[in-house]
Amino acid sequence: MKTWKSLLGVSLAGVLMLGGCGTKEGKEVNGEAKDKEIKIGVTQIVEHPSLDAAYKGFKKAISANGVKNVKYDVQLAQGDPNNSQTIAKNLVGDKVDLIFANSTPSAQHALNATKDIPIVFTSVTDPVGAKLVKSFDEPGDNITGTTDTHPDAIPKTIEFIDKETDAKTVGLIYNKGEQNSVAQVDLVKKAMKKSDLKPVEVSVSTSADVKQAAESLVGRADVFYIITDNTVVSALESVISVAEDKDIPMFAGELDSVKRGAFAAYGFDYYDIGYEAGEMAAKILKGDKKPSELKVQYPQKLKLVINKKAAEAMGVKLKPEWKSKAEYTE
């Protein structure tokens, strides 16, 4: 009996020792803190500088807000909606902790794939129209994010074209299959009602169609206005080459396109909206907030940027008074 009691005591002591060396919520092993690996699935419709900058901002915010031991699974759809659907399903199947959806179609396919895994989007033009959220103030149960449309960006661009150029017609190239692009074109037309400008539209299905579309506008459009259409922006150099060859000023919907050679844009840095989305994701991952508790955000900064080299290449004479309105780059 004494032997049995001794063995029982040793066993209980062993259990207690194991308990003392065990995990606290799975985070401590043998007295050492172990951060649980966090898996973030990244789905992006296509690769181009604006979306890439948004992803960089997102990652920076995750790190800056103290979320550690993060593993990113980045998957690009190459502009193919079918690929985007497959990516979303795969990320759900891999049971990632959060999905970062970088573009409207990426967010739509992610939301179709899961109603449980948190989704944070960015680079989305019209999250309500795309049926991603009920409203900016009341997003869905598992989704929220940042939009890439500042309410004043399109009206200010149209006002500048109307008042500061001799243009009468504005060439618009976009993919009608992108809901965000259709929404932007509708806003452009709405803004034009307060001016004498007329839209001239050309639709494309793939990036390979972009240059021909731009060439078809020569003689019909006095300026080009390239909104934040993923298909067109991914092939922006095709439009720039036509604009420079034919002396057609090219306006853009975001600042990264100005860096690439567009003449001007009222915009913001995609890095910033990606960073803001990352801050939201960090709150979700740390358990501080649920997606439903985080309002969808507009870009916080808006400015006019003019590319001086592009202006020269496109036959635009810079006006002295623009210095007070715009930031110049080369």
Short mmCIF file of C-alpha atoms in Angstrom, two decimals:
data_model
loop_
_atom_site.label_atom_id
_atom_site.label_comp_id
_atom_site.label_asym_id
_atom_site.label_seq_id
_atom_site.Cartn_x
_atom_site.Cartn_y
_atom_site.Cartn_z
CA MET A 1 0.00 0.00 0.00
CA LYS A 2 2.85 2.33 0.85
CA THR A 3 4.39 1.64 -2.54
CA TRP A 4 1.05 2.41 -4.25
CA LYS A 5 0.77 5.75 -2.38
CA SER A 6 4.33 6.62 -3.29
CA LEU A 7 3.69 5.91 -6.95
CA LEU A 8 0.49 7.98 -6.84
CA GLY A 9 2.38 10.87 -5.30
CA VAL A 10 5.03 10.72 -8.00
CA SER A 11 2.35 10.61 -10.68
CA LEU A 12 0.50 13.59 -9.25
CA ALA A 13 3.73 15.51 -8.95
CA GLY A 14 4.50 14.72 -12.56
CA VAL A 15 1.10 15.96 -13.64
CA LEU A 16 1.56 19.15 -11.66
CA MET A 17 5.00 19.66 -13.17
CA LEU A 18 3.62 19.16 -16.64
CA GLY A 19 0.83 21.58 -15.83
CA GLY A 20 3.36 24.16 -14.69
CA CYS A 21 5.32 23.79 -17.91
CA GLY A 22 2.26 23.64 -20.11
CA THR A 23 0.77 26.32 -22.30
CA LYS A 24 -1.19 29.33 -21.24
CA GLU A 25 -3.73 29.60 -24.02
CA GLY A 26 -1.22 27.68 -26.12
CA LYS A 27 1.43 30.40 -25.85
CA GLU A 28 3.96 29.07 -23.30
CA VAL A 29 6.02 25.90 -23.66
CA ASN A 30 8.78 24.93 -21.22
CA GLY A 31 8.68 28.41 -19.75
CA GLU A 32 9.17 30.10 -23.12
CA ALA A 33 6.55 32.33 -24.80
CA LYS A 34 5.46 30.95 -28.15
CA ASP A 35 3.35 33.09 -30.45
CA LYS A 36 0.77 31.13 -32.37
CA GLU A 37 1.37 31.40 -36.10
CA ILE A 38 -1.21 33.64 -37.75
CA LYS A 39 -2.10 32.85 -41.33
CA ILE A 40 -3.26 35.72 -43.54
CA GLY A 41 -4.48 34.83 -47.00
CA VAL A 42 -3.96 37.55 -49.60
CA THR A 43 -6.07 37.51 -52.74
CA GLN A 44 -5.33 40.11 -55.43
CA ILE A 45 -7.02 40.28 -58.82
CA VAL A 46 -3.97 41.42 -60.79
CA GLU A 47 -0.44 42.66 -60.25
CA HIS A 48 0.11 46.39 -60.77
CA PRO A 49 1.82 49.18 -58.77
CA SER A 50 -1.29 50.54 -57.03
CA LEU A 51 -2.46 47.20 -55.67
CA ASP A 52 1.11 46.20 -54.85
CA ALA A 53 1.55 49.43 -52.87
CA ALA A 54 -1.68 48.72 -50.96
CA TYR A 55 -0.36 45.28 -49.99
CA LYS A 56 2.93 46.80 -48.79
CA GLY A 57 1.01 49.27 -46.64
CA PHE A 58 -1.14 46.47 -45.24
CA LYS A 59 1.88 44.38 -44.21
CA LYS A 60 3.57 47.39 -42.63
CA ALA A 61 0.51 48.16 -40.51
CA ILE A 62 0.20 44.57 -39.34
CA SER A 63 3.79 44.65 -38.11
CA ALA A 64 3.59 48.18 -36.69
CA ASN A 65 0.52 47.24 -34.64
CA GLY A 66 2.24 44.39 -32.84
CA VAL A 67 0.83 41.37 -34.66
CA LYS A 68 3.67 38.84 -34.69
CA ASN A 69 4.52 35.52 -36.27
CA VAL A 70 2.43 36.16 -39.37
CA LYS A 71 2.59 33.92 -42.42
CA TYR A 72 1.25 35.41 -45.66
CA ASP A 73 -0.17 33.31 -48.46
CA VAL A 74 -0.23 35.68 -51.44
CA GLN A 75 -2.14 34.57 -54.53
CA LEU A 76 -2.63 36.58 -57.72
CA ALA A 77 -5.54 35.92 -60.07
CA GLN A 78 -3.82 37.37 -63.17
CA GLY A 79 -6.99 39.30 -63.98
CA ASP A 80 -9.08 36.13 -64.32
CA PRO A 81 -12.31 36.00 -62.26
CA ASN A 82 -12.28 32.20 -62.33
CA ASN A 83 -8.82 32.20 -60.79
CA SER A 84 -10.03 34.66 -58.16
CA GLN A 85 -12.90 32.35 -57.20
CA THR A 86 -10.54 29.40 -56.90
CA ILE A 87 -8.11 31.40 -54.77
CA ALA A 88 -10.87 32.37 -52.35
CA LYS A 89 -12.03 28.77 -51.99
CA ASN A 90 -8.45 27.58 -51.43
CA LEU A 91 -7.82 30.15 -48.71
CA VAL A 92 -11.00 29.11 -46.93
CA GLY A 93 -10.00 25.46 -47.28
CA ASP A 94 -6.61 26.27 -45.75
CA LYS A 95 -8.43 27.79 -42.76
CA VAL A 96 -6.53 31.08 -42.76
CA ASP A 97 -7.14 33.41 -39.83
CA LEU A 98 -7.97 36.41 -42.01
CA ILE A 99 -8.33 37.20 -45.71
CA PHE A 100 -6.93 40.43 -47.15
CA ALA A 101 -8.87 41.06 -50.38
CA ASN A 102 -7.10 43.57 -52.61
CA SER A 103 -9.68 44.73 -55.24
CA THR A 104 -13.42 44.52 -55.72
CA PRO A 105 -13.61 41.10 -57.45
CA SER A 106 -11.18 39.65 -54.91
CA ALA A 107 -13.41 40.83 -52.06
CA GLN A 108 -16.59 39.60 -53.75
CA HIS A 109 -15.20 36.12 -54.31
CA ALA A 110 -13.83 35.97 -50.77
CA LEU A 111 -17.21 36.90 -49.30
CA ASN A 112 -18.94 34.32 -51.50
CA ALA A 113 -16.53 31.70 -50.18
CA THR A 114 -16.93 32.36 -46.44
CA LYS A 115 -19.22 34.02 -43.94
CA ASP A 116 -17.02 33.04 -41.00
CA ILE A 117 -13.41 34.00 -41.70
CA PRO A 118 -12.78 37.77 -41.23
CA ILE A 119 -12.22 39.63 -44.51
CA VAL A 120 -10.56 43.05 -44.76
CA PHE A 121 -10.62 44.64 -48.21
CA THR A 122 -8.99 47.60 -49.89
CA SER A 123 -8.84 49.04 -53.42
CA VAL A 124 -12.64 48.72 -53.60
CA THR A 125 -14.46 51.59 -55.27
CA ASP A 126 -18.08 50.97 -54.31
CA PRO A 127 -18.38 48.43 -51.47
CA VAL A 128 -22.12 49.02 -51.12
CA GLY A 129 -22.85 48.71 -54.84
CA ALA A 130 -20.63 45.62 -54.99
CA LYS A 131 -22.82 44.14 -52.21
CA LEU A 132 -19.88 43.66 -49.90
CA VAL A 133 -21.33 45.71 -47.04
CA LYS A 134 -24.74 47.03 -46.07
CA SER A 135 -23.37 50.53 -45.59
CA PHE A 136 -20.14 52.27 -44.66
CA ASP A 137 -21.30 52.58 -41.06
CA GLU A 138 -22.69 49.05 -40.86
CA PRO A 139 -20.46 46.56 -42.69
CA GLY A 140 -21.20 42.85 -42.76
CA ASP A 141 -20.64 40.34 -39.97
CA ASN A 142 -17.25 39.21 -41.26
CA ILE A 143 -16.14 41.95 -43.67
CA THR A 144 -14.95 45.56 -43.66
CA GLY A 145 -12.14 47.60 -45.19
CA THR A 146 -11.09 50.74 -47.04
CA THR A 147 -12.35 52.17 -50.31
CA ASP A 148 -10.20 53.67 -53.05
CA THR A 149 -12.66 56.38 -54.01
CA HIS A 150 -12.54 59.75 -52.32
CA PRO A 151 -15.90 61.51 -52.77
CA ASP A 152 -14.21 64.59 -54.21
CA ALA A 153 -11.68 62.93 -56.55
CA ILE A 154 -13.81 62.47 -59.67
CA PRO A 155 -15.72 65.80 -59.39
CA LYS A 156 -12.45 67.71 -58.93
CA THR A 157 -10.85 65.94 -61.90
CA ILE A 158 -13.77 66.77 -64.18
CA GLU A 159 -13.81 70.36 -62.91
CA PHE A 160 -10.09 70.70 -63.69
CA ILE A 161 -10.50 69.29 -67.21
CA ASP A 162 -13.47 71.57 -67.83
CA LYS A 163 -11.96 74.79 -66.50
CA GLU A 164 -8.23 74.36 -67.07
CA THR A 165 -8.12 72.73 -70.53
CA ASP A 166 -9.75 73.28 -73.92
CA ALA A 167 -11.16 69.75 -73.97
CA LYS A 168 -14.73 69.04 -75.01
CA THR A 169 -14.62 65.24 -75.03
CA VAL A 170 -13.15 62.82 -72.49
CA GLY A 171 -12.05 59.34 -73.49
CA LEU A 172 -12.86 56.59 -70.98
CA ILE A 173 -11.39 53.10 -71.28
CA TYR A 174 -12.67 50.49 -68.84
CA ASN A 175 -13.77 46.90 -68.33
CA LYS A 176 -17.54 46.66 -68.05
CA GLY A 177 -17.05 43.41 -66.19
CA GLU A 178 -15.54 45.28 -63.23
CA GLN A 179 -18.32 46.61 -61.04
CA ASN A 180 -16.00 49.21 -59.52
CA SER A 181 -15.28 50.62 -62.99
CA VAL A 182 -18.93 50.87 -63.95
CA ALA A 183 -19.60 52.73 -60.71
CA GLN A 184 -16.78 55.19 -61.43
CA VAL A 185 -17.90 55.85 -64.99
CA ASP A 186 -21.38 56.60 -63.66
CA LEU A 187 -19.82 59.13 -61.27
CA VAL A 188 -17.82 60.67 -64.13
CA LYS A 189 -20.98 61.13 -66.18
CA LYS A 190 -22.76 62.62 -63.20
CA ALA A 191 -19.94 65.12 -62.67
CA MET A 192 -19.98 66.03 -66.37
CA LYS A 193 -23.58 67.21 -66.13
CA LYS A 194 -22.23 70.33 -64.45
CA SER A 195 -19.86 70.98 -67.35
CA ASP A 196 -19.80 71.10 -71.15
CA LEU A 197 -17.77 67.90 -71.36
CA LYS A 198 -18.97 64.75 -73.12
CA PRO A 199 -17.78 61.18 -72.45
CA VAL A 200 -16.51 58.88 -75.17
CA GLU A 201 -16.44 55.29 -73.91
CA VAL A 202 -14.54 52.20 -75.01
CA SER A 203 -14.83 48.88 -73.20
CA VAL A 204 -12.11 46.23 -72.96
CA SER A 205 -12.10 42.66 -71.67
CA THR A 206 -8.37 42.02 -71.21
CA SER A 207 -5.19 44.06 -70.88
CA ALA A 208 -4.28 42.99 -74.42
CA ASP A 209 -7.22 45.10 -75.71
CA VAL A 210 -6.09 48.34 -74.05
CA LYS A 211 -3.76 49.79 -76.68
CA GLN A 212 -6.24 49.24 -79.52
CA ALA A 213 -8.95 50.86 -77.39
CA ALA A 214 -6.75 53.91 -76.81
CA GLU A 215 -5.98 54.17 -80.50
CA SER A 216 -9.69 54.02 -81.31
CA LEU A 217 -10.20 57.20 -79.26
CA VAL A 218 -7.72 59.25 -81.29
CA GLY A 219 -9.65 62.00 -83.07
CA ARG A 220 -12.69 61.43 -80.86
CA ALA A 221 -11.36 62.31 -77.40
CA ASP A 222 -9.52 65.51 -76.47
CA VAL A 223 -8.21 64.00 -73.23
CA PHE A 224 -8.03 60.54 -71.69
CA TYR A 225 -9.29 59.85 -68.18
CA ILE A 226 -8.15 56.46 -66.91
CA ILE A 227 -10.13 55.58 -63.80
CA THR A 228 -8.94 52.91 -61.33
CA ASP A 229 -9.87 50.02 -63.61
CA ASN A 230 -7.64 47.02 -62.85
CA THR A 231 -7.59 45.75 -66.43
CA VAL A 232 -6.58 49.10 -67.93
CA VAL A 233 -4.18 50.20 -65.19
CA SER A 234 -2.29 46.91 -65.52
CA ALA A 235 -1.56 47.94 -69.13
CA LEU A 236 -1.25 51.68 -68.51
CA GLU A 237 1.90 52.08 -70.60
CA SER A 238 -0.16 51.20 -73.69
CA VAL A 239 -2.37 54.23 -73.12
CA ILE A 240 0.58 56.45 -72.23
CA SER A 241 2.32 55.63 -75.51
CA VAL A 242 -0.75 56.65 -77.51
CA ALA A 243 -1.25 59.80 -75.41
CA GLU A 244 2.35 60.89 -75.96
CA ASP A 245 2.36 60.04 -79.65
CA LYS A 246 -0.87 61.97 -80.32
CA ASP A 247 -0.44 64.81 -77.77
CA ILE A 248 -3.49 63.80 -75.76
CA PRO A 249 -3.33 64.75 -72.05
CA MET A 250 -3.97 61.69 -69.89
CA PHE A 251 -5.59 62.07 -66.50
CA ALA A 252 -5.62 59.18 -64.03
CA GLY A 253 -7.66 58.06 -61.05
CA GLU A 254 -4.74 57.54 -58.68
CA LEU A 255 -1.24 58.81 -58.00
CA ASP A 256 0.72 55.68 -58.86
CA SER A 257 -0.36 56.14 -62.48
CA VAL A 258 1.07 59.66 -62.41
CA LYS A 259 4.41 58.21 -61.32
CA ARG A 260 4.20 55.83 -64.28
CA GLY A 261 3.63 58.65 -66.78
CA ALA A 262 0.07 60.00 -66.60
CA PHE A 263 -0.22 63.79 -66.78
CA ALA A 264 -2.24 64.43 -63.62
CA ALA A 265 -4.53 62.99 -60.97
CA TYR A 266 -6.48 63.93 -57.90
CA GLY A 267 -5.65 61.05 -55.68
CA PHE A 268 -3.96 59.48 -52.74
CA ASP A 269 -1.32 56.86 -52.12
CA TYR A 270 -2.58 53.29 -52.28
CA TYR A 271 0.03 52.50 -49.67
CA ASP A 272 -2.00 54.65 -47.26
CA ILE A 273 -5.33 52.88 -47.80
CA GLY A 274 -3.54 49.55 -47.54
CA TYR A 275 -2.00 50.70 -44.27
CA GLU A 276 -5.41 51.78 -42.96
CA ALA A 277 -6.81 48.37 -43.90
CA GLY A 278 -3.89 46.74 -42.07
CA GLU A 279 -4.69 48.69 -38.93
CA MET A 280 -8.24 47.35 -39.08
CA ALA A 281 -6.99 43.80 -39.61
CA ALA A 282 -4.64 44.10 -36.62
CA LYS A 283 -7.54 45.03 -34.35
CA ILE A 284 -9.47 42.00 -35.57
CA LEU A 285 -6.54 39.59 -35.20
CA LYS A 286 -5.77 40.84 -31.67
CA GLY A 287 -9.40 40.34 -30.68
CA ASP A 288 -10.02 44.02 -29.98
CA LYS A 289 -12.72 44.44 -32.64
CA LYS A 290 -15.00 42.43 -34.90
CA PRO A 291 -15.31 43.38 -38.60
CA SER A 292 -18.89 44.50 -37.95
CA GLU A 293 -17.59 47.03 -35.42
CA LEU A 294 -15.19 48.73 -37.86
CA LYS A 295 -16.67 51.24 -40.29
CA VAL A 296 -15.56 51.23 -43.92
CA GLN A 297 -13.10 54.09 -44.43
CA TYR A 298 -12.56 56.59 -47.23
CA PRO A 299 -8.98 57.63 -48.12
CA GLN A 300 -7.85 60.21 -45.59
CA LYS A 301 -5.74 62.34 -47.96
CA LEU A 302 -6.48 63.86 -51.39
CA LYS A 303 -4.18 66.00 -53.52
CA LEU A 304 -3.59 67.05 -57.12
CA VAL A 305 -0.29 65.82 -58.56
CA ILE A 306 1.05 66.82 -62.00
CA ASN A 307 3.87 65.03 -63.81
CA LYS A 308 5.97 67.72 -65.55
CA LYS A 309 7.72 65.30 -67.91
CA ALA A 310 4.40 63.75 -68.91
CA ALA A 311 2.96 67.21 -69.53
CA GLU A 312 5.78 67.98 -71.95
CA ALA A 313 5.46 64.60 -73.67
CA MET A 314 1.71 65.08 -74.13
CA GLY A 315 1.91 68.67 -75.35
CA VAL A 316 0.49 70.28 -72.22
CA LYS A 317 1.72 73.78 -71.34
CA LEU A 318 1.86 74.22 -67.59
CA LYS A 319 0.05 77.28 -66.26
CA PRO A 320 1.72 79.39 -63.54
CA GLU A 321 -1.45 79.37 -61.43
CA TRP A 322 -1.33 75.57 -61.15
CA LYS A 323 1.57 75.86 -58.71
CA SER A 324 -0.82 76.89 -55.96
CA LYS A 325 -3.16 73.98 -56.68
CA ALA A 326 -0.86 71.08 -57.44
CA GLU A 327 2.18 69.18 -56.32
CA TYR A 328 4.65 68.64 -59.15
CA THR A 329 6.63 65.49 -59.88
CA GLU A 330 8.89 64.41 -62.71
#
